[in-house]
XYZ file of C-alpha atoms in Angstrom:
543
model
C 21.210 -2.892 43.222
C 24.677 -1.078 42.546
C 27.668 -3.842 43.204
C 31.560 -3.475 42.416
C 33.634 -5.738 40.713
C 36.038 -6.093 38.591
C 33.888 -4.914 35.647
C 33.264 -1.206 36.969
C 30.394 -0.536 38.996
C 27.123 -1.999 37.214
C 23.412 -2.045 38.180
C 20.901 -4.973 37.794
C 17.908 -3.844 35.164
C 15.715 -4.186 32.205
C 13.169 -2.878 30.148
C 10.408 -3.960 33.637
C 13.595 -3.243 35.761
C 13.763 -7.011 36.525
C 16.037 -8.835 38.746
C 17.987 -12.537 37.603
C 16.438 -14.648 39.258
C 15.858 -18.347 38.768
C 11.499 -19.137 39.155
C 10.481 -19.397 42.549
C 7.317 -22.337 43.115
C 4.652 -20.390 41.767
C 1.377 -20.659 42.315
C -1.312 -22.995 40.611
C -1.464 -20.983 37.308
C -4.872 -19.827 36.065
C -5.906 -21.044 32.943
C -7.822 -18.104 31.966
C -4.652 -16.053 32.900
C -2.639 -14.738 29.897
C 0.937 -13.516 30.684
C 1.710 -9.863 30.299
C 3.247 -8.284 26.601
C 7.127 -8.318 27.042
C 8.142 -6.129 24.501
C 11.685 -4.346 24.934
C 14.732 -3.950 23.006
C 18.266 -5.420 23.081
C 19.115 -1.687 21.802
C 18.725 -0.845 25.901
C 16.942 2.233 24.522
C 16.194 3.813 28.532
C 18.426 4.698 31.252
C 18.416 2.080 33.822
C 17.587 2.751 37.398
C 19.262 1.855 40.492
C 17.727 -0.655 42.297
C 17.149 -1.254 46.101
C 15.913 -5.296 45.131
C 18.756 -7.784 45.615
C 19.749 -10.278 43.456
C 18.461 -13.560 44.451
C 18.847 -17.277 43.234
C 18.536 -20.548 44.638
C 20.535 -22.640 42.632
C 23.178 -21.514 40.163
C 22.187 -24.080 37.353
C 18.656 -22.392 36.953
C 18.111 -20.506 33.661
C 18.442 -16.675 34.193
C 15.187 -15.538 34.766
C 13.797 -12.680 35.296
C 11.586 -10.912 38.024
C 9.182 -8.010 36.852
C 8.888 -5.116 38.963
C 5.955 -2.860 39.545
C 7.397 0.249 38.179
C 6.412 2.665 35.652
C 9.753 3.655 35.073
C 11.283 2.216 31.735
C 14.795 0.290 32.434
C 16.998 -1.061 29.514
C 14.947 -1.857 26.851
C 15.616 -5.584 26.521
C 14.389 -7.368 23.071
C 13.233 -10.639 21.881
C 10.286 -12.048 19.493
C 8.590 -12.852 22.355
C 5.162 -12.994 21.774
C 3.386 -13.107 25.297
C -0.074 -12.292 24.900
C -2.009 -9.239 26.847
C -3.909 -9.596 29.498
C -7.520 -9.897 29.290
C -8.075 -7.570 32.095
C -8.292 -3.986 30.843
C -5.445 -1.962 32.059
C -6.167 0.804 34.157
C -3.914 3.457 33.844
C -3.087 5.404 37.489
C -4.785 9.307 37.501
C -2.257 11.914 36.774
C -2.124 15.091 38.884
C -3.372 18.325 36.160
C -0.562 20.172 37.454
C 2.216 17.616 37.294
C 4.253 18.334 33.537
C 4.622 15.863 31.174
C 8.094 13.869 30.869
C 9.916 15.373 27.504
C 11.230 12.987 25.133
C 14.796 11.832 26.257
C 16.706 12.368 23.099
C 20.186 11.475 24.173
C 21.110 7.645 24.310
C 21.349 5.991 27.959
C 24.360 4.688 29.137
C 25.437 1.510 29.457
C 24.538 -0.826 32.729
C 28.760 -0.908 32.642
C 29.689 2.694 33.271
C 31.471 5.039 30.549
C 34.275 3.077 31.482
C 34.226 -0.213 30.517
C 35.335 -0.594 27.157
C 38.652 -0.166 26.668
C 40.425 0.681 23.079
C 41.765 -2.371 21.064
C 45.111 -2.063 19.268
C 44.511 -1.796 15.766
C 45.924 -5.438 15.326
C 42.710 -6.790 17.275
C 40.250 -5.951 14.292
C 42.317 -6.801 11.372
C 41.901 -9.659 8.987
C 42.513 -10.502 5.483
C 39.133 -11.656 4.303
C 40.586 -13.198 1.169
C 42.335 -15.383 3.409
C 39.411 -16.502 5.050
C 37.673 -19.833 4.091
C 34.574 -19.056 1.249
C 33.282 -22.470 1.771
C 31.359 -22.284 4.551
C 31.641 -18.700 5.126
C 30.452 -18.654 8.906
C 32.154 -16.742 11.423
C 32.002 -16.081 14.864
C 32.603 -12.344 16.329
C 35.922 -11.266 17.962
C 35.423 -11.106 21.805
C 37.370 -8.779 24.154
C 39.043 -10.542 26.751
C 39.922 -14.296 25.811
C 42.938 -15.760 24.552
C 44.210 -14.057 21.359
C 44.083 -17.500 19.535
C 40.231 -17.932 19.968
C 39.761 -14.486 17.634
C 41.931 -16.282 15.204
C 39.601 -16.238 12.276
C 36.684 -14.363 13.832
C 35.670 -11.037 12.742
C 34.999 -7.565 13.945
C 32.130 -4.618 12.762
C 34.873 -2.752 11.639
C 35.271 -4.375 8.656
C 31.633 -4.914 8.334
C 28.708 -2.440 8.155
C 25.036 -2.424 8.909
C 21.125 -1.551 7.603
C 18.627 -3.781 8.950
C 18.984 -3.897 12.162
C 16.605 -4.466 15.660
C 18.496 -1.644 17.350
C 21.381 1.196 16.474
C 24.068 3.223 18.180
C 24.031 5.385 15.649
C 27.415 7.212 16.637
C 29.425 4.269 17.817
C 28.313 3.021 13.908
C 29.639 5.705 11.744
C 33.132 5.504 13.925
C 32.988 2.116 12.740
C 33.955 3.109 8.948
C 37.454 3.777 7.868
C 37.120 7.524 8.111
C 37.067 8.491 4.301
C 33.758 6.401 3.901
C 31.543 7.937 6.997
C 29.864 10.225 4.171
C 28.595 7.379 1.994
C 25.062 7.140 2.006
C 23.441 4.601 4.801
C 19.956 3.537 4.805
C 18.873 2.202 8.600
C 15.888 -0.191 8.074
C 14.350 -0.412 11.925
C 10.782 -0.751 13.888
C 11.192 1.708 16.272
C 7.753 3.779 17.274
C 7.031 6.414 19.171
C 9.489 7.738 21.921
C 12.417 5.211 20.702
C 11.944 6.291 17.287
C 12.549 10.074 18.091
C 15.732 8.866 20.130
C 17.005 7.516 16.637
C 16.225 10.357 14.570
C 18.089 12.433 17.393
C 20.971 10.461 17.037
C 21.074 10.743 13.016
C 20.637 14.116 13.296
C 24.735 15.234 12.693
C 24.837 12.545 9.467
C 23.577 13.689 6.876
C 24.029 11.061 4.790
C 21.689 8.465 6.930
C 18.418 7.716 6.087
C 15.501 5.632 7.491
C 13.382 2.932 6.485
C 9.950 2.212 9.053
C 9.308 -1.586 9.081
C 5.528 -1.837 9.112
C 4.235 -3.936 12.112
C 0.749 -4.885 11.997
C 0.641 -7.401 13.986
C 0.300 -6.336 18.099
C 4.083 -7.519 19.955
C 5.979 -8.163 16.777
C 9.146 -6.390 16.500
C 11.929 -6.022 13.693
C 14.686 -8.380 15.129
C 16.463 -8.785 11.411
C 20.083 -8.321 11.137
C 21.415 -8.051 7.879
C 23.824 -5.532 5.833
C 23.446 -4.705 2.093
C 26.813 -3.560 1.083
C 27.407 -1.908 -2.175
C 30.938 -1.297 -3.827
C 32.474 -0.401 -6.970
C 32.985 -4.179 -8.495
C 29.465 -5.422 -6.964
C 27.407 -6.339 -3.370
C 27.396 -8.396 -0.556
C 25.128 -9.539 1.946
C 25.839 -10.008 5.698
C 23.112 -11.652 7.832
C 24.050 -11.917 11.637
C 23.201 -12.073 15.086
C 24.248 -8.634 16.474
C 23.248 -5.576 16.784
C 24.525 -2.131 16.161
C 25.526 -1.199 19.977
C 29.061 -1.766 21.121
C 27.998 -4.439 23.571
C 26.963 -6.894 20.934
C 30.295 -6.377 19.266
C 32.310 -6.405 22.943
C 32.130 -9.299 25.042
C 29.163 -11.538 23.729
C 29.080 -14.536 21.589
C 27.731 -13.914 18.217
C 27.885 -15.093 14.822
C 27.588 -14.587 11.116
C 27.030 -15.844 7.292
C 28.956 -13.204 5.169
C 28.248 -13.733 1.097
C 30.906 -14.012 -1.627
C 31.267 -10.478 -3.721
C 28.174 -10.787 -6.092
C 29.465 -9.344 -9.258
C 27.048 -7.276 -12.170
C 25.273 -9.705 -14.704
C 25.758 -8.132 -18.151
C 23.173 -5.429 -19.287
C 19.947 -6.307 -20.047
C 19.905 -10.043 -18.410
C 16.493 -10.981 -16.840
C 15.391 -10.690 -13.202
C 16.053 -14.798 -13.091
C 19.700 -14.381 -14.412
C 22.247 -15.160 -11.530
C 19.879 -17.156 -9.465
C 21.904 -19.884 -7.484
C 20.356 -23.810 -7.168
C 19.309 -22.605 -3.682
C 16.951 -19.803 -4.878
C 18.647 -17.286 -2.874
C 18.141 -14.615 -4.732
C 14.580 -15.061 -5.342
C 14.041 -15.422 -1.618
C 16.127 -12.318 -1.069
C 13.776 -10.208 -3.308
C 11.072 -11.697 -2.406
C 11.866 -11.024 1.815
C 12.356 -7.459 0.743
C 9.042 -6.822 -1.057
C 7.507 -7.905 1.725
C 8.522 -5.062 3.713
C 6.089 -2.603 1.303
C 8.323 -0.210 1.316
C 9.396 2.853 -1.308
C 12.822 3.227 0.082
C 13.964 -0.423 -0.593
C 12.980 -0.329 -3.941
C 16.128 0.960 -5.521
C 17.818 -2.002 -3.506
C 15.449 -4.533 -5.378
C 16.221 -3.074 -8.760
C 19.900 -2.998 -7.644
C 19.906 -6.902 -6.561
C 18.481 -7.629 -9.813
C 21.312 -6.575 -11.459
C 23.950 -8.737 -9.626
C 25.255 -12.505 -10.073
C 24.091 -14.503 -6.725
C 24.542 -18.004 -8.259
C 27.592 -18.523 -6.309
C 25.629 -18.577 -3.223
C 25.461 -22.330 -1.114
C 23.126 -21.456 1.962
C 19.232 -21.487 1.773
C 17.135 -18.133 3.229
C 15.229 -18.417 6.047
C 12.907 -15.545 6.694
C 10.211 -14.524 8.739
C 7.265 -11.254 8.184
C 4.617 -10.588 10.194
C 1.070 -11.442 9.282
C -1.325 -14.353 8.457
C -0.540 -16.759 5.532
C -2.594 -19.568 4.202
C -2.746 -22.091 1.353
C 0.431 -21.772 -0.691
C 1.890 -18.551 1.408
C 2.458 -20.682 4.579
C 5.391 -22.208 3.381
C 7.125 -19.000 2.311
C 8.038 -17.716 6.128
C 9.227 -19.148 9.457
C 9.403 -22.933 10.568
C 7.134 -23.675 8.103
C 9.859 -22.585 5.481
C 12.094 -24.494 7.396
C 10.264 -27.585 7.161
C 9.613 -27.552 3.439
C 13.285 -27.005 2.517
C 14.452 -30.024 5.190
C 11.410 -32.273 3.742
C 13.143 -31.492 -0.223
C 16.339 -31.030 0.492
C 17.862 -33.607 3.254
C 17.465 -37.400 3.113
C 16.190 -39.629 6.054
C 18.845 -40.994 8.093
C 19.245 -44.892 9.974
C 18.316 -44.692 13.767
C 17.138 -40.954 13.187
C 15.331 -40.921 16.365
C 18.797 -40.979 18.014
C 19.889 -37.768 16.685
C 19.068 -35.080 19.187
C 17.953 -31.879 17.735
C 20.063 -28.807 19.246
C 18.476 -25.179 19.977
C 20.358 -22.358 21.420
C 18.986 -19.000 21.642
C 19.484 -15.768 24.392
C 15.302 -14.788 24.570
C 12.534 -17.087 25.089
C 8.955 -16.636 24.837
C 5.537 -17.799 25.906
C 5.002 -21.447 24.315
C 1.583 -22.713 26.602
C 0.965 -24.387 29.419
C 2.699 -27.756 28.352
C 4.610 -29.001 25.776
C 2.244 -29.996 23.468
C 1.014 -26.668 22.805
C 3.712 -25.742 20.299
C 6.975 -26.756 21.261
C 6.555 -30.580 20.916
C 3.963 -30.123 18.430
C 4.756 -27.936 15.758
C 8.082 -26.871 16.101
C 9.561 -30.042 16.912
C 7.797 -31.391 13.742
C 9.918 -29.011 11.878
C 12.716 -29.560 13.525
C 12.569 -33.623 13.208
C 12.122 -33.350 10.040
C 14.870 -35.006 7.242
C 13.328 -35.997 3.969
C 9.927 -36.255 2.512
C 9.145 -39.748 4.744
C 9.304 -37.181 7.450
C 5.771 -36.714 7.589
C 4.459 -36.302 11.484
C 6.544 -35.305 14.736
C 9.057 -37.569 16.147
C 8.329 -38.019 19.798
C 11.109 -40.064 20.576
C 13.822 -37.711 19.287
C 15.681 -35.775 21.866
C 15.306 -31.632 22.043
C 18.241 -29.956 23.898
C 17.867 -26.689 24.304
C 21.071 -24.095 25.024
C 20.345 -21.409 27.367
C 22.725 -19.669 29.707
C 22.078 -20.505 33.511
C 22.403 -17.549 36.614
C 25.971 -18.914 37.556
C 27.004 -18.281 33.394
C 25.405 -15.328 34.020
C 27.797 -14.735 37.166
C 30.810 -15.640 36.012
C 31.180 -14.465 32.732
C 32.932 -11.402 30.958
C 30.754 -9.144 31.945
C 29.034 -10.378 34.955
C 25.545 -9.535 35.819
C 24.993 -7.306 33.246
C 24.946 -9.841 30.589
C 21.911 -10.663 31.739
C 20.375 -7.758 30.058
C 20.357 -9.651 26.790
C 19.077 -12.360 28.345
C 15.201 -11.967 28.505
C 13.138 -14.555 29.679
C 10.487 -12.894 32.233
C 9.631 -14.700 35.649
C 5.957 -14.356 34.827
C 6.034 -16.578 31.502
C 9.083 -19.353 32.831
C 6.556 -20.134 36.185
C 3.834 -20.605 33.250
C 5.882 -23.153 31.303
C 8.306 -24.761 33.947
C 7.747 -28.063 31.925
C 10.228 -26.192 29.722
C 13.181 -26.153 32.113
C 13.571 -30.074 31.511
C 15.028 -29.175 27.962
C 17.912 -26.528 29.715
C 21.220 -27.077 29.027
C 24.073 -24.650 30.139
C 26.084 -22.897 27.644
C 29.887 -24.020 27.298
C 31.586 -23.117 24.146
C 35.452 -24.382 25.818
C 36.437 -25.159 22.065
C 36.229 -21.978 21.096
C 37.571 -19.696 24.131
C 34.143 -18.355 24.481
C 32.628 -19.922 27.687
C 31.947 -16.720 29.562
C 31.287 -14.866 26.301
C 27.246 -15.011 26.988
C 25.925 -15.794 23.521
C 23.407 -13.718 21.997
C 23.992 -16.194 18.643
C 21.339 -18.398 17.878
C 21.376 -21.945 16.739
C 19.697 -24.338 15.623
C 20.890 -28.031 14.196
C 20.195 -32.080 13.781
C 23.337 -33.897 14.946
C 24.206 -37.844 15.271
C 24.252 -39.571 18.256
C 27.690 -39.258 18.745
C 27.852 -35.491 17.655
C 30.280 -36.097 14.751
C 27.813 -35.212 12.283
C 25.514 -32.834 11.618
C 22.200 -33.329 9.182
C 21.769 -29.644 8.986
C 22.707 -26.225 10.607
C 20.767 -22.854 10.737
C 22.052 -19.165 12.152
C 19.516 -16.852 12.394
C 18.425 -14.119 14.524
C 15.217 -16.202 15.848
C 14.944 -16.782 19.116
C 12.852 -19.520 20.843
C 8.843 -17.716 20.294
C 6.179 -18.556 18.566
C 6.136 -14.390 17.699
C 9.478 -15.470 15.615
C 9.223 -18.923 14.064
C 5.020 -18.549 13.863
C 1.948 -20.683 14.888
C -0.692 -22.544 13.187
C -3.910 -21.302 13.657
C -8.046 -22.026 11.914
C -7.078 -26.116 12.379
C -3.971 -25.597 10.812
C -4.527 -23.934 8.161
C -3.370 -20.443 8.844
C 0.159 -19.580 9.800
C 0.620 -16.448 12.064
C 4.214 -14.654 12.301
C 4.288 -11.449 14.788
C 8.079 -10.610 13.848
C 10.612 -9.527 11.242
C 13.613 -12.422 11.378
C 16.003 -13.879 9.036
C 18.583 -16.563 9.087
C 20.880 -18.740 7.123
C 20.458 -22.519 6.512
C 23.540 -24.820 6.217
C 22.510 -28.088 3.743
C 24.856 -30.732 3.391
C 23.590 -31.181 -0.559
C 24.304 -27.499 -1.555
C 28.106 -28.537 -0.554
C 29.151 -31.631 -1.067
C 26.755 -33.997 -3.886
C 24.884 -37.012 -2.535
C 26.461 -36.382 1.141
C 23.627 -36.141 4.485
C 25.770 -34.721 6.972
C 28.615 -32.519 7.643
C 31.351 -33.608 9.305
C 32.049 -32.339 12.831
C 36.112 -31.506 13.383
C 37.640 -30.089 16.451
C 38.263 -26.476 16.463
C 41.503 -25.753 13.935
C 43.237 -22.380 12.516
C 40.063 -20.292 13.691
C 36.379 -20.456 14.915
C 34.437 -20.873 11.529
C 31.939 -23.498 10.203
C 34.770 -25.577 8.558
C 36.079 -26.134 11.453
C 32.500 -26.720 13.332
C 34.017 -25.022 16.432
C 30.655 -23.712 17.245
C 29.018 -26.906 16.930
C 31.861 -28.547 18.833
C 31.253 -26.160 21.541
C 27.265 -26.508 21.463
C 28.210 -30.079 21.778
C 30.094 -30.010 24.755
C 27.101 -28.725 26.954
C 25.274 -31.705 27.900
């Protein structure tokens, strides 16, 4: 359905051309029924289609949800590691007339569900900051958001001074203008997933830059995507690594809550030192590499050699990564919550009363998790999640879960309206399969930071006290809330199966301060950044 507002005229759609819409009383689900593959991409990779369907909701504090249409038409590609299995049924696919012609490959990017019109030019003054300024404690940052209160950019940071190679999904134009204009010739290597029709769309785009090249990330494993976000960064006096939340489209970067861990410059280690040289006492370096190998790749190998090369000991955060396939014995602990949960078992200490401090989860996707709780969610994950020292040792039922997800009136009253639904998946079909999940909801507010109706496609994850001034841990990553993402046990527990490509940051209290188990939680001051724990203050604030 075409509306007007005051963003432009928009149209409600998605990668099934779905309407927001909170779940409707479904039906006694079938326990032999298996929710259809929701596979799309936050890239919005087709055109979307108008649509006659109005938008419909009963009550504005339902999560946004989403309706799936029967259409064959593709709408904006809408991502997530959602992992929703396939149907048992076969498909069958309708007969085509002989005589009707085959669609050709759309090579030019759609447009955006906002019109060619709805970003407007910044003043140079909006992007600029003086990163040596910045604090290199913490080194978290939030992105700069058009349309709120200059103060609440204060600190936060824009893509132009920032640059991108792993990725989930590319603008390739909109990127290059992105560089200062005597470095859009430097060489660029894109790391991405795409297959088949998408993937011609991106060599399209590349097509005028010579100097960009492309790495395929292998996915062997049916409904796993690439959903890492990192940037390798090479200059003259060393490297850097970025990991974030966005992606390389100009809506990530516009009106949307995002966030990211940007390294210290990682100088060269004198000629000659050994591949362990520079290592830092979280093992980030060997995590790196080793996250990098596992993409089997040629064209990442002069990257490995490169990283060898560099100084990383100044690094404070711990790597958590996730790569698709099936890991026992040893390998399970390497990738996704598993990962997690060794590094919170060694590396945090138990805490009095822990069953009072609520574990926090904010995400913008969700994906299938079972028919009840117990399946993964309070099983599993939450294990991980609980978990603060090696006495740690089985899930904590009585511990609180609070989950952050934006709800249709968010949805409706924020920067960009409807629209920012799009980044928003969570399909109809797999929230009336798990409404034991909506118990967990929580509405986003982020009023610390200015960024209330700046729909967050950050995600979050963190342990904090009962009276939120502390927090035992904190992790930024790009997984959302799947088990294609974070992983599942499988064979009795002794298997761990990952679908997707994900990586995030973890935030220890013992890589900062010595003998401390928590960081302190201050109100927002001189700019949204971890030292100030204006996220967390605003994650906080949405009980």
């Amino acid at each position: 359905m075409s509306q007007e507002s005051q963003h432009g005229k928009w149209t409600l759609s998605d990668s099934d051309e779905d309407n927001i819409i909170p779940p409707t009383p479904p039906k006694k689900p079938n326990s032999e029924e298996k929710a259809a593959p929701q596979m799309g991409s936050e890239a919005r990779q087709a055109a979307h289609l108008n649509q006659s369907n109005p938008v419909k909701y009963e009550n504005s504090s339902s999560p946004a949800v989403k309706r799936k249409r029967e259409t064959d038409e593709g709408g904006w590609n809408l991502s997530s590691s959602d992992d929703e299995a396939p149907s048992s049924a076969p498909k069958v696919k309708p007969r085509q007339s002989r005589s009707s012609p085959q669609k050709k490959i759309e090579n030019k990017r759609p447009p955006s569900p906002h019109g060619p019109a709805y970003y407007k030019e910044e003043p140079s003054g909006f992007f600029e900051d003086n990163l040596s300024a910045m604090s290199d404690t913490y080194r978290f940052y939030l992105n700069k958001v058009t349309g709120i209160e200059k103060k609440y950019n204060t600190g936060a940071l824009h893509i132009k001074v920032l640059f991108s190679q792993f990725n989930y999904c590319f603008d390739i134009p909109w990127m290059v203008k992105q560089y200062p204009p005597e470095f859009r010739d430097k060489p660029v290597t894109i790391v991405h997933g795409e297959k088949r029709e998408s993937k011609a769309r991106l060599i399209q785009q590349a097509q005028p830059y010579s100097h960009i090249r492309f790495c395929q990330a292998k996915l062997d494993i049916a409904f796993g995507t690439h959903h890492t976000k990192m940037m390798l960064l090479w200059y003259e006096e060393g490297f850097r690594v970025i990991i974030l939340t966005s992606n390389m489209i100009q809506a990530d970067w516009y009106q949307k809550t995002q966030g990211l861990w940007m390294s210290p410059m990682y100088p060269r280690l004198p000629e000659g030192s050994p591949e362990t040289a520079g290592e830092s006492r979280t093992h980030f370096k060997h995590d790196l590499l080793e996250y990098l190998r596992a993409y089997r790749a040629p064209e990442l190998a002069e990257w490995i050699e490169r990283i060898k090369e560099h100084n990383l000991s100044e690094t404070r955060i711990y790597l958590i990564g996730s790569t698709p396939g099936r890991f026992q014995g040893p390998d399970m602990e390497k990738w996704g919550h598993l990962k997690l949960r060794k590094l919170l078992s060694e590396h945090t200490c138990p805490v009095q009363n822990a069953e009072q401090w609520p574990v926090i989860g904010q995400f913008s996707s969700i994906g299938s998790m079972g028919l009840d709780k117990t399946k993964w969610l309070a099983a599993e994950f939450q294990r991980t999640l609980t978990t603060l020292g090696k006495a740690s040792s089985s899930s904590s039922p009585g511990t609180s879960v609070l989950l952050v997800y934006p709800s249709v009136d968010n949805v409706r009253t924020s920067l960009e309206g409807y629209p920012a639904g799009g980044s928003l998946p969570y399909s109809i079909q797999t929230a009336q399969k798990q409404l034991w999940l909506h118990s967990y909801f929580h509405r986003w507010k982020a009023e610390v930071t200015g960024r209330s109706s700046a729909m967050p496609h950050i995600k979050t994850y963190m342990r904090a006290s009962p009276d939120f001034s502390q927090l035992a841990w904190f992790l930024v990553t790009s997984a959302n809330l799947s088990k294609a993402a974070w992983g599942a046990l499988e064979k009795n527990n002794t298997q761990m199966m990952i679908r997707s490509y994900e990586l995030g940051v973890l935030y220890l209290p013992s890589a900062f301060v010595t003998k401390r188990y928590s960081f302190t939680v201050s109100e927002y001051s001189n700019g949204p950044r971890l030292g100030s724990s204006a996220h967390f203050k605003s994650l906080l604030e949405c009980k």
